[in-house]
Coordinates of C-alpha atoms and ligand atoms in Angstrom, one line a residue:
X1 CA 91.5 76.1 107.3
X2 CA 92.1 73.2 105.1
X3 CA 92.9 73.6 101.4
X4 CA 89.3 72.3 100.8
X5 CA 87.9 74.7 103.3
X6 CA 89.6 77.7 101.6
X7 CA 88.2 76.5 98.2
X8 CA 84.6 75.8 99.7
X9 CA 84.5 79.6 101.4
X10 CA 86.3 81.4 98.8
X11 CA 83.5 80.2 96.1
X12 CA 80.9 80.9 98.7
X13 CA 82.3 84.5 99.1
X14 CA 82.4 84.8 95.3
X15 CA 78.8 83.6 94.8
X16 CA 77.7 86.0 97.8
X17 CA 79.4 88.9 96.1
X18 CA 77.6 88.2 92.7
X19 CA 74.1 87.9 94.4
X20 CA 75.0 91.0 96.6
X21 CA 75.6 93.1 93.4
X22 CA 72.6 91.8 91.6
X23 CA 70.4 92.7 94.4
X24 CA 71.5 96.2 95.1
X25 CA 68.9 98.2 93.5
X26 CA 66.3 97.0 95.9
X27 CA 68.1 98.0 99.0
X28 CA 68.2 101.4 100.9
X29 CA 71.4 103.1 99.9
X30 CA 72.3 104.2 103.4
X31 CA 72.7 101.9 106.4
X32 CA 69.4 102.5 108.3
X33 CA 70.9 101.5 111.8
X34 CA 71.5 103.6 115.0
X35 CA 74.6 104.5 116.4
X36 CA 75.8 101.3 118.8
X37 CA 73.4 99.1 117.4
X38 CA 75.9 96.8 115.4
X39 CA 78.5 97.0 118.3
X40 CA 75.9 95.9 120.7
X41 CA 75.5 92.6 118.7
X42 CA 79.3 91.8 118.8
X43 CA 80.6 90.0 121.8
X44 CA 82.8 91.8 124.3
X45 CA 85.5 89.3 124.5
X46 CA 87.3 87.3 121.8
X47 CA 86.7 83.4 121.6
X48 CA 89.1 81.1 123.3
X49 CA 88.1 78.2 121.0
X50 CA 87.9 78.1 117.3
X51 CA 84.3 78.8 115.8
X52 CA 82.7 77.1 112.8
X53 CA 83.0 79.2 109.4
X54 CA 79.2 78.5 109.1
X55 CA 78.4 80.6 112.1
X56 CA 81.3 83.2 111.2
X57 CA 79.7 83.7 107.7
X58 CA 76.2 83.8 109.2
X59 CA 77.1 86.6 111.7
X60 CA 78.6 88.4 108.9
X61 CA 75.2 88.4 106.8
X62 CA 73.0 88.9 109.9
X63 CA 75.1 91.2 112.0
X64 CA 77.3 93.2 109.7
X65 CA 75.6 93.6 106.3
X66 CA 72.6 95.5 108.0
X67 CA 75.2 98.0 109.2
X68 CA 76.6 98.7 105.5
X69 CA 75.9 101.7 103.3
X70 CA 76.1 100.4 99.7
X71 CA 78.6 102.4 97.9
X72 CA 78.1 100.0 94.7
X73 CA 74.5 101.1 94.8
X74 CA 73.5 102.5 91.3
X75 CA 71.6 105.5 93.3
X76 CA 74.6 106.4 95.4
X77 CA 74.7 110.2 94.7
X78 CA 76.5 111.3 97.9
X79 CA 80.2 112.4 98.4
X80 CA 82.1 111.0 95.5
X81 CA 81.9 107.6 94.2
X82 CA 84.1 104.7 95.2
X83 CA 83.4 102.4 92.4
X84 CA 84.6 98.8 92.2
X85 CA 83.7 97.5 88.9
X86 CA 83.2 93.8 89.1
X87 CA 86.2 93.1 87.0
X88 CA 88.5 94.7 89.5
X89 CA 87.1 92.9 92.2
X90 CA 88.0 89.7 90.5
X91 CA 91.5 91.0 90.2
X92 CA 91.5 91.8 93.9
X93 CA 90.5 88.3 94.9
X94 CA 93.6 87.1 92.9
X95 CA 95.8 89.7 94.8
X96 CA 94.5 88.7 98.0
X97 CA 95.0 84.9 97.4
X98 CA 98.7 85.7 96.4
X99 CA 99.1 88.2 98.9
X100 CA 102.6 89.4 98.0
X101 CA 104.5 92.4 99.6
X102 CA 105.4 94.5 96.4
X103 CA 107.6 96.9 98.2
X104 CA 110.9 96.2 96.2
X105 CA 111.3 95.3 92.5
X106 CA 112.8 91.9 93.7
X107 CA 110.0 91.0 96.2
X108 CA 107.8 90.6 93.0
X109 CA 109.1 91.9 89.7
X110 CA 105.7 91.5 88.0
X111 CA 104.1 93.9 90.3
X112 CA 106.7 96.5 89.7
X113 CA 106.8 96.0 86.0
X114 CA 103.2 96.0 85.5
X115 CA 102.8 99.3 87.7
X116 CA 105.2 101.1 85.4
X117 CA 103.5 100.0 82.3
X118 CA 99.9 100.5 83.5
X119 CA 100.5 103.9 84.8
X120 CA 102.0 104.7 81.3
X121 CA 98.9 103.4 79.8
X122 CA 97.0 105.7 82.1
X123 CA 99.3 108.7 81.2
X124 CA 98.4 108.2 77.7
X125 CA 94.7 107.7 78.3
X126 CA 94.7 111.1 80.3
X127 CA 96.6 113.0 77.5
X128 CA 99.8 113.7 79.8
X129 CA 102.9 114.2 77.9
X130 CA 105.6 111.6 77.5
X131 CA 107.9 111.7 80.3
X132 CA 105.5 111.9 83.2
X133 CA 106.2 109.0 85.4
X134 CA 103.6 107.3 87.7
X135 CA 103.4 105.4 90.9
X136 CA 100.4 103.8 92.7
X137 CA 99.7 105.2 96.3
X138 CA 97.3 104.1 98.6
X139 CA 95.5 107.4 98.7
X140 CA 95.2 110.9 97.4
X141 CA 96.2 111.7 101.0
X142 CA 99.6 110.0 100.8
X143 CA 100.3 111.5 97.5
X144 CA 99.7 115.1 98.5
X145 CA 101.9 114.3 101.8
X146 CA 104.6 112.9 99.7
X147 CA 104.4 115.9 97.3
X148 CA 104.3 118.6 100.3
X149 CA 107.5 116.9 102.0
X150 CA 109.0 117.0 98.6
X151 CA 108.1 120.9 98.4
X152 CA 109.5 121.4 101.8
X153 CA 112.8 119.4 101.3
X154 CA 113.6 121.1 98.0
X155 CA 113.0 124.7 99.8
X156 CA 115.2 123.8 102.6
X157 CA 118.0 122.4 100.4
X158 CA 117.2 118.8 101.6
X159 CA 118.0 119.7 105.2
X160 CA 114.7 119.1 106.8
X161 CA 114.9 115.3 107.0
X162 CA 118.3 115.8 108.3
X163 CA 118.0 118.7 111.0
X164 CA 114.4 119.0 111.7
X165 CA 112.5 122.1 111.2
X166 CA 113.8 123.9 114.3
X167 CA 115.8 127.0 113.6
X168 CA 115.0 126.8 109.7
X169 CA 112.9 129.7 108.0
X170 CA 109.2 129.0 108.1
X171 CA 108.4 126.9 104.9
X172 CA 105.2 128.5 103.3
X173 CA 102.6 126.5 101.0
X174 CA 100.0 128.1 99.2
X175 CA 96.5 127.1 97.9
X176 CA 92.7 128.3 97.6
X177 CA 90.2 127.8 100.3
X178 CA 88.5 125.0 98.1
X179 CA 91.3 122.4 98.6
X180 CA 90.4 119.1 100.5
X181 CA 91.3 118.6 104.1
X182 CA 94.1 116.2 103.0
X183 CA 96.1 119.3 102.3
X184 CA 95.8 120.8 105.9
X185 CA 96.6 117.3 107.3
X186 CA 99.8 117.0 105.0
X187 CA 100.9 120.5 106.3
X188 CA 100.4 119.3 109.8
X189 CA 102.2 116.0 109.6
X190 CA 105.2 117.5 107.4
X191 CA 105.8 119.9 110.4
X192 CA 105.1 123.1 108.4
X193 CA 102.1 124.3 110.7
X194 CA 98.8 125.3 109.6
X195 CA 99.6 128.8 109.8
X196 CA 102.1 128.5 107.1
X197 CA 99.5 127.3 104.8
X198 CA 98.4 130.3 102.9
X199 CA 94.9 130.5 101.5
X200 CA 94.9 132.7 98.3
X201 CA 91.3 134.3 97.7
X202 CA 89.5 132.8 94.8
X203 CA 87.7 134.5 91.9
X204 CA 85.3 133.7 89.2
X205 CA 82.5 131.1 88.7
X206 CA 85.1 128.3 89.3
X207 CA 86.5 129.6 92.5
X208 CA 89.9 129.7 91.3
X209 CA 92.9 131.0 93.1
X210 CA 93.6 134.6 91.9
X211 CA 97.0 134.3 90.3
X212 CA 97.9 138.0 91.0
X213 CA 97.0 137.5 94.7
X214 CA 99.3 134.4 94.7
X215 CA 102.3 136.4 93.3
X216 CA 101.8 139.1 95.9
X217 CA 101.9 136.5 98.8
X218 CA 104.8 135.0 97.8
X219 CA 106.7 138.4 97.2
X220 CA 105.4 139.4 100.7
X221 CA 106.6 136.3 102.3
X222 CA 110.1 136.7 100.8
X223 CA 110.3 140.1 101.9
X224 CA 109.2 138.9 105.4
X225 CA 112.1 136.4 105.4
X226 CA 109.8 133.3 105.1
X227 CA 110.6 130.5 102.7
X228 CA 107.7 129.8 99.9
X229 CA 108.1 126.4 98.7
X230 CA 105.1 125.3 96.8
X231 CA 101.6 125.5 95.5
X232 CA 98.5 123.0 95.7
X233 CA 96.2 123.5 93.0
X234 CA 92.7 122.0 93.0
X235 CA 90.9 120.5 90.0
X236 CA 87.5 119.5 91.0
X237 CA 87.4 120.5 94.6
X238 CA 85.4 118.1 96.9
X239 CA 82.9 120.6 98.1
X240 CA 81.4 122.1 94.9
X241 CA 84.2 121.4 92.4
X242 CA 86.4 124.5 92.9
X243 CA 89.1 124.5 90.2
X244 CA 92.2 126.4 89.9
X245 CA 93.7 127.8 86.6
X246 CA 96.4 125.3 86.4
X247 CA 98.3 127.3 83.7
X248 CA 98.3 130.4 85.6
X249 CA 99.3 129.0 88.8
X250 CA 102.3 127.2 87.2
X251 CA 103.2 130.4 85.6
X252 CA 103.4 132.2 88.9
X253 CA 104.9 129.2 91.0
X254 CA 107.4 128.4 88.6
X255 CA 108.7 132.1 88.0
X256 CA 109.5 132.0 91.7
X257 CA 110.8 128.6 91.6
X258 CA 108.1 126.9 93.4
X259 CA 106.9 123.4 93.1
X260 CA 103.3 122.8 91.9
X261 CA 101.2 119.9 93.0
X262 CA 97.7 119.3 91.3
X263 CA 94.8 117.6 93.2
X264 CA 92.5 116.2 90.9
X265 CA 91.5 113.2 93.1
X266 CA 88.0 113.1 91.7
X267 CA 87.9 115.1 88.4
X268 CA 91.2 113.4 87.1
X269 CA 89.4 110.3 86.0
X270 CA 87.0 112.4 83.5
X271 CA 90.6 113.4 81.7
X272 CA 90.5 110.3 79.7
X273 CA 87.6 112.2 77.5
X274 CA 89.7 114.8 75.6
X275 CA 86.5 117.1 75.8
X276 CA 86.9 117.7 79.5
X277 CA 90.9 118.4 79.6
X278 CA 90.2 122.4 79.6
X279 CA 89.5 121.8 83.3
X280 CA 93.2 121.2 83.9
X281 CA 94.6 123.0 81.2
X282 CA 98.4 123.6 81.8
X283 CA 98.6 120.5 83.8
X284 CA 101.6 119.3 81.8
X285 CA 103.6 122.2 83.4
X286 CA 102.8 120.8 87.0
X287 CA 105.7 119.1 88.9
X288 CA 103.0 116.5 90.0
X289 CA 99.3 115.6 90.1
X290 CA 97.2 113.1 91.9
X291 CA 93.7 111.3 90.9
X292 CA 92.1 108.4 92.3
X293 CA 91.1 105.6 89.7
X294 CA 89.5 104.2 92.9
X295 CA 86.6 106.9 92.6
X296 CA 85.1 107.5 89.3
X297 CA 87.2 105.4 86.9
X298 CA 85.9 102.1 88.5
X299 CA 89.1 100.5 90.2
X300 CA 88.4 98.7 93.5
X301 CA 89.7 100.9 96.5
X302 CA 92.3 101.5 97.1
X303 CA 94.2 102.6 94.0
X304 CA 95.8 106.3 93.6
X305 CA 97.6 107.4 90.6
X306 CA 100.4 110.0 91.5
X307 CA 102.0 111.3 88.4
X308 CA 105.5 113.4 88.4
X309 CA 107.3 115.2 85.7
X310 CA 110.5 114.4 87.2
X311 CA 110.5 111.8 90.1
X312 CA 114.1 112.5 91.4
X313 CA 113.2 115.2 93.9
X314 CA 110.5 112.9 95.5
X315 CA 112.9 109.9 95.5
X316 CA 115.6 112.1 97.1
X317 CA 112.9 113.0 99.7
X318 CA 111.5 109.7 100.6
X319 CA 114.0 107.0 99.7
X320 CA 115.9 105.4 102.5
X321 CA 118.1 102.3 101.8
X322 CA 119.2 100.3 104.9
X323 CA 121.3 97.2 103.9
X324 CA 118.5 94.9 104.7
X325 CA 116.4 96.4 101.8
X326 CA 119.2 96.3 99.1
X327 CA 118.7 94.5 96.2
X328 CA 122.1 93.0 95.2
X329 CA 123.8 92.7 91.8
X330 CA 121.0 94.5 89.8
X331 CA 121.1 98.1 88.4
X332 CA 118.5 100.1 86.7
X333 CA 115.5 98.6 88.8
X334 CA 112.6 100.4 90.4
X335 CA 111.8 100.0 94.1
X336 CA 108.6 101.8 94.2
X337 CA 108.6 101.9 98.1
X338 CA 111.3 104.7 97.6
X339 CA 108.4 106.9 96.1
X340 CA 105.9 106.4 99.0
X341 CA 105.6 107.0 102.7
X342 CA 104.7 103.5 103.7
X343 CA 107.3 100.7 103.1
X344 CA 104.9 97.8 102.3
X345 CA 102.9 97.9 99.1
X346 CA 100.1 95.9 97.8
X347 CA 99.8 94.7 94.3
X348 CA 97.4 97.3 93.0
X349 CA 98.4 97.8 89.5
X350 CA 96.4 94.2 88.7
X351 CA 93.0 95.6 89.0
X352 CA 93.7 98.7 86.9
X353 CA 95.3 96.3 84.2
X354 CA 92.0 94.2 84.4
X355 CA 89.6 97.1 84.4
X356 CA 91.2 98.9 81.5
X357 CA 91.2 95.7 79.5
X358 CA 87.7 94.5 80.3
X359 CA 86.2 97.7 79.4
X360 CA 88.4 99.6 77.3
X361 CA 89.0 103.2 77.2
X362 CA 85.9 103.8 75.1
X363 CA 83.7 101.8 77.8
X364 CA 85.2 104.1 80.4
X365 CA 84.7 107.2 78.3
X366 CA 81.3 106.4 77.7
X367 CA 80.3 105.8 81.2
X368 CA 81.9 109.2 82.4
X369 CA 80.2 111.0 79.4
X370 CA 76.9 109.6 80.3
X371 CA 77.1 110.6 84.1
X372 CA 78.1 114.1 83.1
X373 CA 75.0 114.4 80.8
X374 CA 72.4 112.9 83.4
X375 CA 73.9 115.2 86.0
X376 CA 73.6 118.2 83.9
X377 CA 70.3 117.4 82.8
X378 CA 69.1 116.9 86.4
X379 CA 70.5 120.2 87.4
X380 CA 68.3 121.8 84.5
X381 CA 65.2 120.0 85.5
X382 CA 65.6 121.3 89.0
X383 CA 66.5 124.7 87.8
X384 CA 63.1 124.6 86.2
X385 CA 61.1 124.2 89.3
X386 CA 60.4 127.5 91.0
X387 CA 61.0 126.2 94.5
X388 CA 64.8 125.1 93.7
X389 CA 67.6 126.9 93.2
X390 CA 71.1 125.5 91.6
X391 CA 73.6 127.2 94.2
X392 CA 76.7 125.9 92.2
X393 CA 76.7 125.2 88.5
X394 CA 77.6 121.8 87.5
X395 CA 81.5 121.0 87.4
X396 CA 81.6 117.8 85.4
X397 CA 78.8 115.6 87.3
X398 CA 78.8 117.8 90.3
X399 CA 76.6 120.5 91.4
X400 CA 74.8 121.8 94.4
X401 CA 71.2 122.9 95.0
X402 CA 68.9 124.3 97.8
X403 CA 65.1 124.0 98.3
X404 CA 63.4 127.4 98.7
X405 CA 60.2 128.0 100.8
X406 CA 58.9 131.7 101.7
X407 CA 59.4 132.5 105.3
X408 CA 61.4 129.4 106.0
X409 CA 64.8 128.9 107.8
X410 CA 66.6 127.9 104.6
X411 CA 69.3 126.0 106.3
X412 CA 67.1 124.2 108.7
X413 CA 64.6 123.3 105.8
X414 CA 67.5 121.8 103.6
X415 CA 69.2 119.9 106.5
X416 CA 65.8 118.3 107.1
X417 CA 65.3 117.6 103.6
X418 CA 68.7 115.7 103.3
X419 CA 68.0 113.8 106.2
X420 CA 64.3 112.8 105.1
X421 CA 65.8 111.7 101.6
X422 CA 68.5 109.6 103.3
X423 CA 66.0 108.1 105.6
X424 CA 63.8 107.1 102.7
X425 CA 66.7 105.3 101.2
X426 CA 66.0 105.4 97.7
X427 CA 68.9 107.6 96.8
X428 CA 71.7 108.9 99.2
X429 CA 73.0 112.5 98.9
X430 CA 75.4 114.7 101.2
X431 CA 75.5 118.5 102.1
X432 CA 78.2 121.2 102.0
X433 CA 78.6 124.6 103.2
X434 CA 78.5 127.1 100.3
X435 CA 79.3 130.7 101.1
X436 CA 77.8 130.2 104.6
X437 CA 74.8 128.2 103.6
X438 CA 73.9 124.7 103.9
X439 CA 73.3 123.3 100.6
X440 CA 72.9 119.8 99.0
X441 CA 75.4 118.0 96.9
X442 CA 74.6 115.9 94.0
X443 CA 76.9 113.9 91.7
X444 CA 76.5 111.1 89.3
X445 CA 79.2 108.6 89.2
X446 CA 78.3 105.1 90.3
X447 CA 79.4 102.5 87.8
X448 CA 76.0 100.9 87.2
X449 CA 74.0 103.9 87.3
X450 CA 71.5 104.4 84.6
X451 CA 69.5 107.4 83.3
X452 CA 66.4 106.0 85.0
X453 CA 68.3 106.0 88.4
X454 CA 69.0 109.8 88.0
X455 CA 65.3 110.4 86.9
X456 CA 64.3 108.5 90.2
X457 CA 66.4 111.2 92.0
X458 CA 64.5 113.9 90.5
X459 CA 61.2 112.3 91.6
X460 CA 62.4 111.5 95.2
X461 CA 64.0 115.1 95.7
X462 CA 60.9 116.8 94.6
X463 CA 58.5 114.6 96.2
X464 CA 60.2 114.5 99.7
X465 CA 60.9 118.4 99.6
X466 CA 57.1 119.1 99.0
X467 CA 55.9 116.9 101.8
X468 CA 58.3 118.4 104.5
Ligands
LIG501 C1 88.6 112.2 97.7 C2 89.5 113.2 97.5 C3 90.7 113.4 98.2 C4 91.2 112.3 99.1 O1 91.3 111.1 98.8 P1 91.9 109.8 99.6 O2 92.2 109.0 98.4 O3 90.7 109.2 100.3 O4 92.9 110.2 100.4 C5 91.6 114.3 98.1 N1 91.2 115.4 97.2 C6 90.0 115.4 96.7 C7 89.8 116.5 95.8 C8 89.0 114.5 96.6 O5 88.2 114.4 96.1

């Protein structure tokens, strides 16, 4: 590609992106294609000769776009949001153009130094104490893996990486049944084994792990010759927002010398609003925590903030310094690749910097407060309908409901309802399993969502349900 063509097609992409965002409200939220439909339109073999950008771009529009689900659609109420505020997209264009590998300080000092500053901005915005340090990871899953490896190494006296796990005492990690599947996978990858992930029973409306049961489980494991290593606490679980009492978990865990990692991947963004911080009260006692600015806060995927009260155990677990990575003649520099599982690092701090500056913390707080208010209002409207039941009370902007009909198989009815809603296309919802029942989740979190979009959701849900 010549420099002129690069300019031309970059401009075209930027214009295309702006048009795309403007037209989203008129599109069905979820892709309407059948499995295999897109693949069937792509040749089975690669081209031997160069092809014109005109035809490549046209195929992108004609073949690829019909198979995309619109995560930036204002009526995306499924899963959790994956927002990409336009200003963070602009930052991504720039990062992509510069395309630096930011693994070490010297491979781009600005990337490292901005990351340190911006995570400290975010720390202040979240009300975390002075002294917490942050690093940007590619996903919450990676952060949790790094935390679990740290728990393992601390408990094994730094002998896991060196000697492997064979012949060592089994390492035990504790959590509730409400944690994300990334905890299970971290346990697998860390070689700890699913059988050593101990599920503590939950209590109360927030489905919090019972601290007394946690204490008993740790004692029993010690007596059985096992090696308790750490606890993963959940704040705003993915299914229905399950939230542990972080203060109580930390009290028990620390009394036993265990490490505590808090997974607040989705809910953490809301902690920029002081009135929601009760949800993670005690978080300053945790050893580490993770939240995804790429979810609710509005930063283009991927951008995960991993905060640590004291990063030295993590760095001791993950740092490896072959001579080809040494930075000669400089002391006191940070190499963030020593804090993460992958070596290579994209410049992710820039989009967080652009976002916070362009919207201000106040703008972001207003958005999150509105989402919480609209979602809770919708829950009240559905509760007032005799044929709907709120099955899990709102946690911030997330709740779950069920449609009721006398004599019907309610799992089947609700499965048909969510499918019919998504086939309709005006809104997009997903389901979960709540105490054995098929229920429908609802969350408000899309950056451009307005109150009228949530009102539309009420109309669509009630209209389609009653027509089933
Ligand atoms: C989304 C989510 C994750 C996984 O996040 P990734 O960044 O995709 O790895 C983990 N935990 C919770 C609670 C989540 O909501």
